[in-house]
Amino acid sequence: MPLEGIKVVEYGVFHAGPGTSSILGDLGADVVKIESGLGDPERNWVRLGRIDMSLPSGENIFFQISNRNKKGIYLDIEKGKGREILHRLVKEADVFSTNLRKSTKPNWALIMKPAAR
């Protein structure tokens, strides 16, 4: 696989960010998805108009497609321990992927600054 050995940390929501990381996983990258707060809102997006897109297991097909080939972890990045784990994961990664805006979290820049290289 062309991206075997590449470590990706993703902190994204819905399809755009997570979809990108899934493709990297398709190509062999080791991808870790981070969720915080209520988790990725796509988890609860089960309807497309009148069509129920949930799987027989109750899981959301959209979430499963956007997050294939990933390991997942929940971190409360508003608290010190969660932020510390996030920084360690980002520092050890080859790629950090996100589709969140700085305005999504009031102190996003402060949260990520220590992890910057």
PDB file of C-alpha atoms in Angstrom:
ATOM      1  CA  MET A   1       0.000   0.000   0.000  1.00  0.00           C
ATOM      2  CA  PRO A   2       1.450   3.388  -0.934  1.00  0.00           C
ATOM      3  CA  LEU A   3       0.801   5.105   2.432  1.00  0.00           C
ATOM      4  CA  GLU A   4       1.722   2.198   4.696  1.00  0.00           C
ATOM      5  CA  GLY A   5       3.577   3.522   7.743  1.00  0.00           C
ATOM      6  CA  ILE A   6       2.071   7.036   7.496  1.00  0.00           C
ATOM      7  CA  LYS A   7       0.283   8.145  10.685  1.00  0.00           C
ATOM      8  CA  VAL A   8      -2.735  10.424  10.328  1.00  0.00           C
ATOM      9  CA  VAL A   9      -4.633  12.150  13.128  1.00  0.00           C
ATOM     10  CA  GLU A  10      -8.025  13.517  12.133  1.00  0.00           C
ATOM     11  CA  TYR A  11     -10.278  15.866  14.066  1.00  0.00           C
ATOM     12  CA  GLY A  12     -13.115  16.486  11.650  1.00  0.00           C
ATOM     13  CA  VAL A  13     -16.880  16.282  11.292  1.00  0.00           C
ATOM     14  CA  PHE A  14     -19.504  15.278   8.731  1.00  0.00           C
ATOM     15  CA  HIS A  15     -18.068  13.984   5.471  1.00  0.00           C
ATOM     16  CA  ALA A  16     -15.534  16.457   4.040  1.00  0.00           C
ATOM     17  CA  GLY A  17     -12.804  16.064   6.673  1.00  0.00           C
ATOM     18  CA  PRO A  18     -13.447  12.433   7.627  1.00  0.00           C
ATOM     19  CA  GLY A  19     -13.892  11.425   3.974  1.00  0.00           C
ATOM     20  CA  THR A  20     -10.422  12.723   3.184  1.00  0.00           C
ATOM     21  CA  SER A  21      -8.865  10.685   5.976  1.00  0.00           C
ATOM     22  CA  SER A  22     -10.792   7.584   4.889  1.00  0.00           C
ATOM     23  CA  ILE A  23      -9.157   7.793   1.470  1.00  0.00           C
ATOM     24  CA  LEU A  24      -5.755   8.008   3.167  1.00  0.00           C
ATOM     25  CA  GLY A  25      -6.753   4.879   5.107  1.00  0.00           C
ATOM     26  CA  ASP A  26      -7.798   3.189   1.856  1.00  0.00           C
ATOM     27  CA  LEU A  27      -4.238   3.807   0.667  1.00  0.00           C
ATOM     28  CA  GLY A  28      -2.721   2.189   3.762  1.00  0.00           C
ATOM     29  CA  ALA A  29      -2.269   5.058   6.233  1.00  0.00           C
ATOM     30  CA  ASP A  30      -2.854   4.407   9.942  1.00  0.00           C
ATOM     31  CA  VAL A  31      -5.691   6.855  10.757  1.00  0.00           C
ATOM     32  CA  VAL A  32      -6.937   7.869  14.221  1.00  0.00           C
ATOM     33  CA  LYS A  33     -10.210   9.838  14.388  1.00  0.00           C
ATOM     34  CA  ILE A  34     -10.638  12.082  17.407  1.00  0.00           C
ATOM     35  CA  GLU A  35     -14.096  13.014  18.625  1.00  0.00           C
ATOM     36  CA  SER A  36     -14.997  15.343  21.457  1.00  0.00           C
ATOM     37  CA  GLY A  37     -18.094  17.002  22.858  1.00  0.00           C
ATOM     38  CA  LEU A  38     -21.132  15.171  21.500  1.00  0.00           C
ATOM     39  CA  GLY A  39     -19.002  13.414  18.893  1.00  0.00           C
ATOM     40  CA  ASP A  40     -19.208  13.751  15.127  1.00  0.00           C
ATOM     41  CA  PRO A  41     -22.714  15.039  14.260  1.00  0.00           C
ATOM     42  CA  GLU A  42     -22.710  12.707  11.243  1.00  0.00           C
ATOM     43  CA  ARG A  43     -23.273   9.813  13.684  1.00  0.00           C
ATOM     44  CA  ASN A  44     -26.885  10.983  14.083  1.00  0.00           C
ATOM     45  CA  TRP A  45     -27.560  11.894  10.449  1.00  0.00           C
ATOM     46  CA  VAL A  46     -29.688   8.885   9.491  1.00  0.00           C
ATOM     47  CA  ARG A  47     -32.192  10.382   7.041  1.00  0.00           C
ATOM     48  CA  LEU A  48     -31.766  11.603   3.501  1.00  0.00           C
ATOM     49  CA  GLY A  49     -35.103  13.264   2.899  1.00  0.00           C
ATOM     50  CA  ARG A  50     -37.640  10.511   3.550  1.00  0.00           C
ATOM     51  CA  ILE A  51     -35.120   7.714   3.132  1.00  0.00           C
ATOM     52  CA  ASP A  52     -33.873   6.019   6.294  1.00  0.00           C
ATOM     53  CA  MET A  53     -30.144   5.484   5.790  1.00  0.00           C
ATOM     54  CA  SER A  54     -29.521   3.606   9.034  1.00  0.00           C
ATOM     55  CA  LEU A  55     -28.076   0.108   8.925  1.00  0.00           C
ATOM     56  CA  PRO A  56     -29.922  -2.870  10.496  1.00  0.00           C
ATOM     57  CA  SER A  57     -27.550  -2.521  13.467  1.00  0.00           C
ATOM     58  CA  GLY A  58     -28.824   1.041  13.999  1.00  0.00           C
ATOM     59  CA  GLU A  59     -25.516   2.552  12.938  1.00  0.00           C
ATOM     60  CA  ASN A  60     -25.437   5.324  10.375  1.00  0.00           C
ATOM     61  CA  ILE A  61     -24.291   4.344   6.879  1.00  0.00           C
ATOM     62  CA  PHE A  62     -22.955   7.870   6.202  1.00  0.00           C
ATOM     63  CA  PHE A  63     -20.790   7.753   9.329  1.00  0.00           C
ATOM     64  CA  GLN A  64     -19.536   4.260   8.475  1.00  0.00           C
ATOM     65  CA  ILE A  65     -18.549   5.303   4.933  1.00  0.00           C
ATOM     66  CA  SER A  66     -16.820   8.496   6.114  1.00  0.00           C
ATOM     67  CA  ASN A  67     -14.933   6.720   8.873  1.00  0.00           C
ATOM     68  CA  ARG A  68     -13.862   3.408   7.391  1.00  0.00           C
ATOM     69  CA  ASN A  69     -10.259   2.305   7.934  1.00  0.00           C
ATOM     70  CA  LYS A  70      -9.894   4.296  11.167  1.00  0.00           C
ATOM     71  CA  LYS A  71      -9.333   3.822  14.841  1.00  0.00           C
ATOM     72  CA  GLY A  72     -11.379   6.148  17.007  1.00  0.00           C
ATOM     73  CA  ILE A  73     -10.866   7.900  20.322  1.00  0.00           C
ATOM     74  CA  TYR A  74     -12.989  10.301  22.357  1.00  0.00           C
ATOM     75  CA  LEU A  75     -11.045  13.144  23.998  1.00  0.00           C
ATOM     76  CA  ASP A  76     -12.320  16.063  26.044  1.00  0.00           C
ATOM     77  CA  ILE A  77      -9.875  18.597  24.583  1.00  0.00           C
ATOM     78  CA  GLU A  78     -11.282  21.306  26.829  1.00  0.00           C
ATOM     79  CA  LYS A  79      -9.577  19.587  29.765  1.00  0.00           C
ATOM     80  CA  GLY A  80      -5.847  19.243  30.379  1.00  0.00           C
ATOM     81  CA  LYS A  81      -5.526  15.454  30.057  1.00  0.00           C
ATOM     82  CA  GLY A  82      -7.515  15.319  26.811  1.00  0.00           C
ATOM     83  CA  ARG A  83      -5.511  18.203  25.362  1.00  0.00           C
ATOM     84  CA  GLU A  84      -2.257  16.523  26.420  1.00  0.00           C
ATOM     85  CA  ILE A  85      -3.234  13.304  24.612  1.00  0.00           C
ATOM     86  CA  LEU A  86      -4.265  15.293  21.512  1.00  0.00           C
ATOM     87  CA  HIS A  87      -0.906  17.097  21.442  1.00  0.00           C
ATOM     88  CA  ARG A  88       0.991  13.825  21.794  1.00  0.00           C
ATOM     89  CA  LEU A  89      -0.994  12.201  18.966  1.00  0.00           C
ATOM     90  CA  VAL A  90      -0.468  15.199  16.669  1.00  0.00           C
ATOM     91  CA  LYS A  91       3.262  15.398  17.419  1.00  0.00           C
ATOM     92  CA  GLU A  92       3.677  11.692  16.593  1.00  0.00           C
ATOM     93  CA  ALA A  93       1.625  11.963  13.369  1.00  0.00           C
ATOM     94  CA  ASP A  94       2.856  12.613   9.861  1.00  0.00           C
ATOM     95  CA  VAL A  95      -0.437  14.312   8.976  1.00  0.00           C
ATOM     96  CA  PHE A  96      -3.017  16.257  10.998  1.00  0.00           C
ATOM     97  CA  SER A  97      -6.321  16.631   9.166  1.00  0.00           C
ATOM     98  CA  THR A  98      -9.224  18.833  10.217  1.00  0.00           C
ATOM     99  CA  ASN A  99     -12.119  20.633   8.629  1.00  0.00           C
ATOM    100  CA  LEU A 100     -13.025  22.630  11.742  1.00  0.00           C
ATOM    101  CA  ARG A 101     -12.743  26.401  11.758  1.00  0.00           C
ATOM    102  CA  LYS A 102     -10.984  28.240  14.569  1.00  0.00           C
ATOM    103  CA  SER A 103     -14.341  29.793  15.461  1.00  0.00           C
ATOM    104  CA  THR A 104     -15.761  26.316  16.150  1.00  0.00           C
ATOM    105  CA  LYS A 105     -13.890  26.232  19.437  1.00  0.00           C
ATOM    106  CA  PRO A 106     -13.296  29.549  21.175  1.00  0.00           C
ATOM    107  CA  ASN A 107      -9.714  28.647  22.063  1.00  0.00           C
ATOM    108  CA  TRP A 108      -8.887  26.306  19.149  1.00  0.00           C
ATOM    109  CA  ALA A 109      -5.666  28.198  18.377  1.00  0.00           C
ATOM    110  CA  LEU A 110      -4.590  27.961  22.023  1.00  0.00           C
ATOM    111  CA  ILE A 111      -5.443  24.263  22.114  1.00  0.00           C
ATOM    112  CA  MET A 112      -3.392  23.485  19.012  1.00  0.00           C
ATOM    113  CA  LYS A 113      -0.459  25.905  19.381  1.00  0.00           C
ATOM    114  CA  PRO A 114       1.589  23.596  21.667  1.00  0.00           C
ATOM    115  CA  ALA A 115       1.240  20.783  19.130  1.00  0.00           C
ATOM    116  CA  ALA A 116       2.555  22.837  16.202  1.00  0.00           C
ATOM    117  CA  ARG A 117       5.969  21.908  14.881  1.00  0.00           C
TER     118      ARG A 117
END
